[in-house]
Coordinates of C-alpha atoms in Angstrom, one line a residue:
X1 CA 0.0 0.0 0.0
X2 CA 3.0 2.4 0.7
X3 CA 4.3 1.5 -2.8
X4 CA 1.4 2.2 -4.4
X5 CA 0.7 5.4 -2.5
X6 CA 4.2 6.8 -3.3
X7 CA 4.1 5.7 -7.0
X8 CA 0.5 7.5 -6.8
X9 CA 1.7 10.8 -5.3
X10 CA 4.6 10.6 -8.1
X11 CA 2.2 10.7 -11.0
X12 CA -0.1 13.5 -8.9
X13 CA -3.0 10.3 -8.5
X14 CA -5.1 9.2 -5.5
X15 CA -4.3 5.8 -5.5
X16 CA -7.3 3.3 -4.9
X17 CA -11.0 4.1 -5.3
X18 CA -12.7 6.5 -2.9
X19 CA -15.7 5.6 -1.3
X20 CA -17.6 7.8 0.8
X21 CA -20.1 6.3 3.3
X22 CA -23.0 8.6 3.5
X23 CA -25.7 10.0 6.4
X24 CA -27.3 6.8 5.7
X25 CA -24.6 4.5 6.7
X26 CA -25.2 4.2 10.3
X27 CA -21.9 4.7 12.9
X28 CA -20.1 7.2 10.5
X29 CA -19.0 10.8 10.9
X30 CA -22.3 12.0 8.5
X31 CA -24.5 10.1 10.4
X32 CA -23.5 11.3 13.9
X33 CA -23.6 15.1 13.0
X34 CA -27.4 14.7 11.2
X35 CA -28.3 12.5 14.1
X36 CA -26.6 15.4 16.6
X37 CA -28.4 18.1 14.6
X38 CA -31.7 16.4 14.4
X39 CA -31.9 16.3 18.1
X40 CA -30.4 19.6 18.6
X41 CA -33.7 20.6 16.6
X42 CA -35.8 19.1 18.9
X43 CA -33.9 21.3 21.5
X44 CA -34.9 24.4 19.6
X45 CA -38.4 23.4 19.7
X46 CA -38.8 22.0 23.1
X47 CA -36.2 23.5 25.2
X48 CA -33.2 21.9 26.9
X49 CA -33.5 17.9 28.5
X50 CA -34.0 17.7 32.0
X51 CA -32.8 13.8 32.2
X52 CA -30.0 11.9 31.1
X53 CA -30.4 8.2 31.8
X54 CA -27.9 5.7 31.6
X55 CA -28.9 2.0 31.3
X56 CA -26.8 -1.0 31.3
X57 CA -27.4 -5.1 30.4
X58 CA -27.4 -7.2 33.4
X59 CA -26.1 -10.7 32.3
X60 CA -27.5 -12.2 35.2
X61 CA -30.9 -11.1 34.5
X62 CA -33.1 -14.2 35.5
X63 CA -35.1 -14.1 31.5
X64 CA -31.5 -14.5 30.5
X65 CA -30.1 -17.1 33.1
X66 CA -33.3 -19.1 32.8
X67 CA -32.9 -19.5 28.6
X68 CA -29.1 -20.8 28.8
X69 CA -28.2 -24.0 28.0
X70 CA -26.2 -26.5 30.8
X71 CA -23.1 -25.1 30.5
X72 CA -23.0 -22.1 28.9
X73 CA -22.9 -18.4 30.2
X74 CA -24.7 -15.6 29.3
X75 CA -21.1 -14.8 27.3
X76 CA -22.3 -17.6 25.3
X77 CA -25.1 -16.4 24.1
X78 CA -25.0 -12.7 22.7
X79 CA -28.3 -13.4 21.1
X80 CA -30.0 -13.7 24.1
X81 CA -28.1 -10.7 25.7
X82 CA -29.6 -8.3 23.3
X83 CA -32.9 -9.4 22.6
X84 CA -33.3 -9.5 26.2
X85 CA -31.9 -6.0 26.5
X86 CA -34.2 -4.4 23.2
X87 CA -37.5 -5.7 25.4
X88 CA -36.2 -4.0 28.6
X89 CA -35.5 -0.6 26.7
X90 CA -38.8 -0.8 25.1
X91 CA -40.1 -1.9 28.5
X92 CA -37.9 1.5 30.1
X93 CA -39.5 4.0 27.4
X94 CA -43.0 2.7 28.2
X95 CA -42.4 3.4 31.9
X96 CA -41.2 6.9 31.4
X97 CA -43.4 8.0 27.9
X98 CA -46.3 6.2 28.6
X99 CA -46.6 5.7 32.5
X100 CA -44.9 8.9 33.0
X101 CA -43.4 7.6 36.3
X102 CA -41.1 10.9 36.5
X103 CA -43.7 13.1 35.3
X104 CA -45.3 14.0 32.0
X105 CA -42.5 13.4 29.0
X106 CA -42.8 15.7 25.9
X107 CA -39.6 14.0 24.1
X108 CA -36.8 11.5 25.0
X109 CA -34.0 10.5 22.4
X110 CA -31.8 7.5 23.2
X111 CA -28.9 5.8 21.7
X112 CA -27.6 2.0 22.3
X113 CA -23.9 1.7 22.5
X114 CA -21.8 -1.7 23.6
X115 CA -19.0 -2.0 26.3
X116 CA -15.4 -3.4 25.3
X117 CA -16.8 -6.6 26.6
X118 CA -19.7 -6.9 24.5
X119 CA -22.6 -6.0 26.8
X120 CA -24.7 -2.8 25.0
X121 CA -25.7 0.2 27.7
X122 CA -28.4 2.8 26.4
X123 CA -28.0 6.9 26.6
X124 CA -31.5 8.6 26.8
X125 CA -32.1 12.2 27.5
X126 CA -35.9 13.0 28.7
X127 CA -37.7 16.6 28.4
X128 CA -40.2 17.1 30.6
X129 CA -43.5 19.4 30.3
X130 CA -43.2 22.3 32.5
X131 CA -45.0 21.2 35.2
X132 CA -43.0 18.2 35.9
X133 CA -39.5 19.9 35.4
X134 CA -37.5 19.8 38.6
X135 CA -37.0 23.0 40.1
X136 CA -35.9 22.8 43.5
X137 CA -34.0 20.4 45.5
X138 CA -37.1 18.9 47.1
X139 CA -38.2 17.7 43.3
X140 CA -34.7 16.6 42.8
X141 CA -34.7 14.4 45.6
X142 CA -37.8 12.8 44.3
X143 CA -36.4 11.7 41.3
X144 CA -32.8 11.1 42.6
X145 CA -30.7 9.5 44.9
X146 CA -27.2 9.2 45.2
X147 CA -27.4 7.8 49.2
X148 CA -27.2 4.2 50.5
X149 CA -30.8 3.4 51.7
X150 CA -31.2 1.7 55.2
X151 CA -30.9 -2.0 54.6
X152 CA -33.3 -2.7 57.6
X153 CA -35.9 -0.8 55.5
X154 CA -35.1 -1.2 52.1
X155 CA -33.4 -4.3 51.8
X156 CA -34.2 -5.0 48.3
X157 CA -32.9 -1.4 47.3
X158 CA -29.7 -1.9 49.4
X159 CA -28.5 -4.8 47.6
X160 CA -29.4 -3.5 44.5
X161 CA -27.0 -0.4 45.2
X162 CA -24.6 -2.7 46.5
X163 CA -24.0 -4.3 43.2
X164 CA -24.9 -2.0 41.0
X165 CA -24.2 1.5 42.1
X166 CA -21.2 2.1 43.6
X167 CA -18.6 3.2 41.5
X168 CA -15.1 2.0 42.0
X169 CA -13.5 1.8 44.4
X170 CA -10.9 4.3 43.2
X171 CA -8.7 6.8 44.3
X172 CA -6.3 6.1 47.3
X173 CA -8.5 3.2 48.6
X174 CA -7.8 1.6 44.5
X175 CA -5.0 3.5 42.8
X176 CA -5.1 1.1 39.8
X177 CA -9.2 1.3 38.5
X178 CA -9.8 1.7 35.5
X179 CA -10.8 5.3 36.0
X180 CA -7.8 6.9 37.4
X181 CA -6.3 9.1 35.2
X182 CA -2.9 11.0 36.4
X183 CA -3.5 9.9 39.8
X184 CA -6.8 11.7 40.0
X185 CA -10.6 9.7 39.2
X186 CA -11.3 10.6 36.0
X187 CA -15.4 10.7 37.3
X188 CA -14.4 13.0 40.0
X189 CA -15.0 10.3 42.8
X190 CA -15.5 10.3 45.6
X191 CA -18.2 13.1 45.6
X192 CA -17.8 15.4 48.9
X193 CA -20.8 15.4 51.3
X194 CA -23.6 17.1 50.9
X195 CA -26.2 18.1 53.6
X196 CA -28.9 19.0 50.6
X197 CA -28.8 19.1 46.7
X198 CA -27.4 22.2 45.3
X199 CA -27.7 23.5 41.5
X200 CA -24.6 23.5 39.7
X201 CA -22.9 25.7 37.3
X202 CA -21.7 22.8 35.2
X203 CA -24.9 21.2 34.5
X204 CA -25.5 18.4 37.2
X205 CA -26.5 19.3 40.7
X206 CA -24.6 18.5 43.5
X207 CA -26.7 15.8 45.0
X208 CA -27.7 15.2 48.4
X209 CA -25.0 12.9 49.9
X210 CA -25.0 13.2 54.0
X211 CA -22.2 12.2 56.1
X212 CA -25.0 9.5 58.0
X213 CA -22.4 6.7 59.2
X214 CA -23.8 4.5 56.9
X215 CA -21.6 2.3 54.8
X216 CA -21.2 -0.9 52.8
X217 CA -18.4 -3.4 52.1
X218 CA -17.3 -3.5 48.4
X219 CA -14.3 -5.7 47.9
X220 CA -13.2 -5.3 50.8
X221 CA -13.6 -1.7 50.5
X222 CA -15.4 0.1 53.0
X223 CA -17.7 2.7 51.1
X224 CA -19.9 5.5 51.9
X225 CA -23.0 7.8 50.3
X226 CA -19.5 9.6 48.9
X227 CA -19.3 6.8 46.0
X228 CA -22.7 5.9 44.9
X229 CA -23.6 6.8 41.0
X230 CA -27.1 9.1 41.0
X231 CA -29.9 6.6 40.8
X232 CA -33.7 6.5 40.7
X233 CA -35.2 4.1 43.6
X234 CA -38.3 2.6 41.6
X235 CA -36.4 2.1 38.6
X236 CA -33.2 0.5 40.3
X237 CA -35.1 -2.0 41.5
X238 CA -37.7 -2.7 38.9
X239 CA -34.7 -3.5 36.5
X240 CA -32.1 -4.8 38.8
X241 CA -29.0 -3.2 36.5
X242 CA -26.9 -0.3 36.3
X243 CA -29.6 2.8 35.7
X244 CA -27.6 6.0 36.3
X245 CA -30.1 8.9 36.4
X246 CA -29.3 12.6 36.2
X247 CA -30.2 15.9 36.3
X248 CA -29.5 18.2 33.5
X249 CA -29.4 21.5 34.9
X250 CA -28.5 24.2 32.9
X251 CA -28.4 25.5 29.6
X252 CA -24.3 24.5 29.0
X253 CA -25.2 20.8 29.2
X254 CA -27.0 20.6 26.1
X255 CA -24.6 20.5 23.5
X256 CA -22.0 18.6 25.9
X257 CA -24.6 15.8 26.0
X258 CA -26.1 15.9 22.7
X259 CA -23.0 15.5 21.1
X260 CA -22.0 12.7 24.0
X261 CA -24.8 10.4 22.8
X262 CA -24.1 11.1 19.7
X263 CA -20.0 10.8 19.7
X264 CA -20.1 7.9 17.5
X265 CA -17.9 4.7 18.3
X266 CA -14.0 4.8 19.9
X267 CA -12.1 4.1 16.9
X268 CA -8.1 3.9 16.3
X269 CA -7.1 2.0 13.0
X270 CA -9.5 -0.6 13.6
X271 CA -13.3 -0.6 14.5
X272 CA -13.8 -3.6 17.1
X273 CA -17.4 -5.0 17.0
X274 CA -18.5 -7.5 19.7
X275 CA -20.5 -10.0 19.5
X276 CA -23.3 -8.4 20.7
X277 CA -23.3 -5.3 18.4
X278 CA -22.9 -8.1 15.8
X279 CA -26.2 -9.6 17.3
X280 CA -28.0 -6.4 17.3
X281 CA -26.9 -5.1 14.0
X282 CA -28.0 -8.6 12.6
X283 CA -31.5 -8.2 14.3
X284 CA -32.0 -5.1 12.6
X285 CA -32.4 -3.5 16.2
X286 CA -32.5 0.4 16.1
X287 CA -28.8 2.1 17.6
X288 CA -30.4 5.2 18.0
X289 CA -34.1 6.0 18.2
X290 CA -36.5 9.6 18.9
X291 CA -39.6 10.4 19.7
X292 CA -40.6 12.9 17.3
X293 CA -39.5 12.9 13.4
X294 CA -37.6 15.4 11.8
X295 CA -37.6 16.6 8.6
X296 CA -34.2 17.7 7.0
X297 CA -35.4 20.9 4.9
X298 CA -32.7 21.8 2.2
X299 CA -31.0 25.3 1.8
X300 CA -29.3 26.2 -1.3
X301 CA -28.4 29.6 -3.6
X302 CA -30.6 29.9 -7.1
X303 CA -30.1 27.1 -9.8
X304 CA -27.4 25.6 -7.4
X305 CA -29.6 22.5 -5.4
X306 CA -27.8 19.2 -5.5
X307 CA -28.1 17.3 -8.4
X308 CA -27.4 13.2 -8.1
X309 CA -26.8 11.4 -11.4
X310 CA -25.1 8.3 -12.5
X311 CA -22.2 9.6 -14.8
X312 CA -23.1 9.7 -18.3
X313 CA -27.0 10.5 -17.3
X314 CA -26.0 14.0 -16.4
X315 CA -28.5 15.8 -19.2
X316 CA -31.5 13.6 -18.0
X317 CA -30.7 14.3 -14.6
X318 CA -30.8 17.9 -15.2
X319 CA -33.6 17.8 -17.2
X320 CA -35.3 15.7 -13.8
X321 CA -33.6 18.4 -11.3
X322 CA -35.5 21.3 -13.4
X323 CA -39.1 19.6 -13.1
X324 CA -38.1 18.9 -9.6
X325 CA -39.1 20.9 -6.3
X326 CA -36.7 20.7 -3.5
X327 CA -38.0 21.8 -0.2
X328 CA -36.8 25.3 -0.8
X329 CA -38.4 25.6 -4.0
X330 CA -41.8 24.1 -2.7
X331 CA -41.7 26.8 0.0
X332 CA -41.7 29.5 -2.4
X333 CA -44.5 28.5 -4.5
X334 CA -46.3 27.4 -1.8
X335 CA -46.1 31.2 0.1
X336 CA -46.9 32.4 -3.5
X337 CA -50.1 30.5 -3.9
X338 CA -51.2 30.3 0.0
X339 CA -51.1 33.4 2.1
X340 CA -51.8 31.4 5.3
X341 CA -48.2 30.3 4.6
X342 CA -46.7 33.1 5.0
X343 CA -46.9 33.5 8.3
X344 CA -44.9 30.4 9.1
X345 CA -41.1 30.6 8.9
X346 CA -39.6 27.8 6.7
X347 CA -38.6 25.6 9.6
X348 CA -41.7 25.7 10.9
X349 CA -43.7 25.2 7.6
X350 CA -43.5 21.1 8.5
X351 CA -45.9 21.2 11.2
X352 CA -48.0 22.8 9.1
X353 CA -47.9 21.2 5.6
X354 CA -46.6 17.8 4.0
X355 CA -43.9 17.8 1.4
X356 CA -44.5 15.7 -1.5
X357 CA -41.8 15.0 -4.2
X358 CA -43.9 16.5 -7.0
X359 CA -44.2 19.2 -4.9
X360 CA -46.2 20.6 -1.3

């Protein structure tokens, strides 16, 4: 390949073919930024998100453990893994769109990504209707926790933090996690304490987290309310996994987030896909989903809208491009032959109207 690349650079040629993977090809650059600008329209609409949810596969989820075969682990069996997970994120979306168990939901965007090791985890950001948006650390409280509950009187909810919420153990007590970076946690753990929940300028509260005396044993790692991951207490224990839940605060976070979900998959000179993502991608499983639908609404200078032709066609393909309304175009007439139109401005004209491709 270096051969032919210098050889190529000698006789001023790309070597090779390109090939350009379009918006359509799902997982590249293209698709990310219209996925990231898709939702970052809903933003516009709805205002910022007031959750971010974080949900990971539990392998030893009993509808898995029941379905394996003597012998095997849930390793074993990636198809399991992730039709299993698919129902329990359907199952999660019903609970907060439909059930509205933190509030009335106007609009919630997720994406699934997968772990190193295989097991696929699912970002979703929530907006609320105003009446439901947290805004005070009272209605905070309500929908978060980031405290270990009294194992006398939540015993259920205690072991289920115990396995699945606590984050590391890091820092001096675990110098070598996986999350140490330069000698400091890269997650910022452990958290200080925290008498009550405080807004933050960065975008995440600063979440109740009392110096109570109550601990747990991790590894043989005494922990306190300092290291638990932000939960929600109903939905911990319904689904028995990892289920961060946050609070998205300010204004800042949006962009940070949106383009978090969206950041597309770690890549160096190889893409590594697990089994898993494999299993899902084979399934024809969605990696990235919203509730509303957008529609992408072109913008272009006079006589210069893109024109798509196989080469030799190009004079029928113009010929096709001048008969041809993009939405721009359809706009135009349309305010020209509807007044109601014109109040609308042109990104708004979709609620209003359907585009068809002989015209609106």
């Amino acid at each position: 390949m270096d051969h032919l690349a210098n050889e190529a650079e000698i006789e001023g040629l790309r070597p090779g073919r390109v090939i350009i993977l379009s918006s359509s090809f799902q997982g590249t650059p293209r698709a990310m930024q219209q996925n990231y600008q898709d939702a970052m329209a809903i933003v516009r609409k709805y205002g910022k998100p007031d959750l971010f949810i974080t949900f990971t596969c539990n392998p030893t989820w009993r509808e898995i453990k029941e379905q394996l075969f003597p012998g095997q682990t849930p390793s074993d069996r990636p198809d399991l893994i992730t039709r299993v997970f698919k129902l329990k994120v359907n199952e999660l979306i019903e609970d907060i769109f439909k059930k509205r168990i933190l509030g009335r939901t106007i609009v919630n965007v997720f994406v699934i990504e997968f772990q190193k090791r295989g097991l696929p985890h699912c970002h979703m950001l929530i907006i609320l209707t105003n009446e439901y948006k947290p805004k005070d650390e009272n209605h905070i409280d309500r929908i978060v926790c980031s405290e270990i509950p009294d194992h006398v009187q939540f015993p259920q909810l205690y072991e289920c933090v115990r396995r699945h919420m606590i984050h590391g153990p890091c820092g001096t007590l675990n110098p070598h996690s996986p999350c140490m970076e330069d000698g400091k946690c890269s997650k910022e753990f452990p958290k200080e304490f925290q008498n009550v929940t405080m807004a933050n300028k960065d975008g995440y509260p600063r979440y109740r987290r009392r110096d109570n005396g109550i601990t747990m044993t991790i590894s043989k790692y005494e922990v306190d309310n300092r290291w638990i991951v932000p939960y929600n207490p109903y939905l911990l224990m319904k689904y028995n996994a990892h289920i961060n839940v946050e609070i998205c605060a300010t204004v800042k976070s949006i962009k940070y987030l949106f383009k978090y979900i969206y950041k597309g998959h770690d890549c160096a000179n190889i893409k590594y896909v697990s089994a898993p993502e494999a299993a899902w991608r084979l399934f024809e499983f969605p990696l990235h989903d919203k509730s509303h639908a957008i529609i992408r609404l072109v913008v272009h200078l006079p006589n210069q809208q893109p024109v798509y032709f196989a080469e030799g066609n190009e004079r029928e393909a113009l010929e096709r491009a001048a008969m041809k309304d993009m939405t721009l175009t359809a706009w135009f007439k349309l305010n020209s032959k509807n007044p109601d139109a014109r109040q609308y401005l042109y990104d708004d004209i979709p609620q209003h109207f359907v585009f068809e491709r002989n015209g609106t």
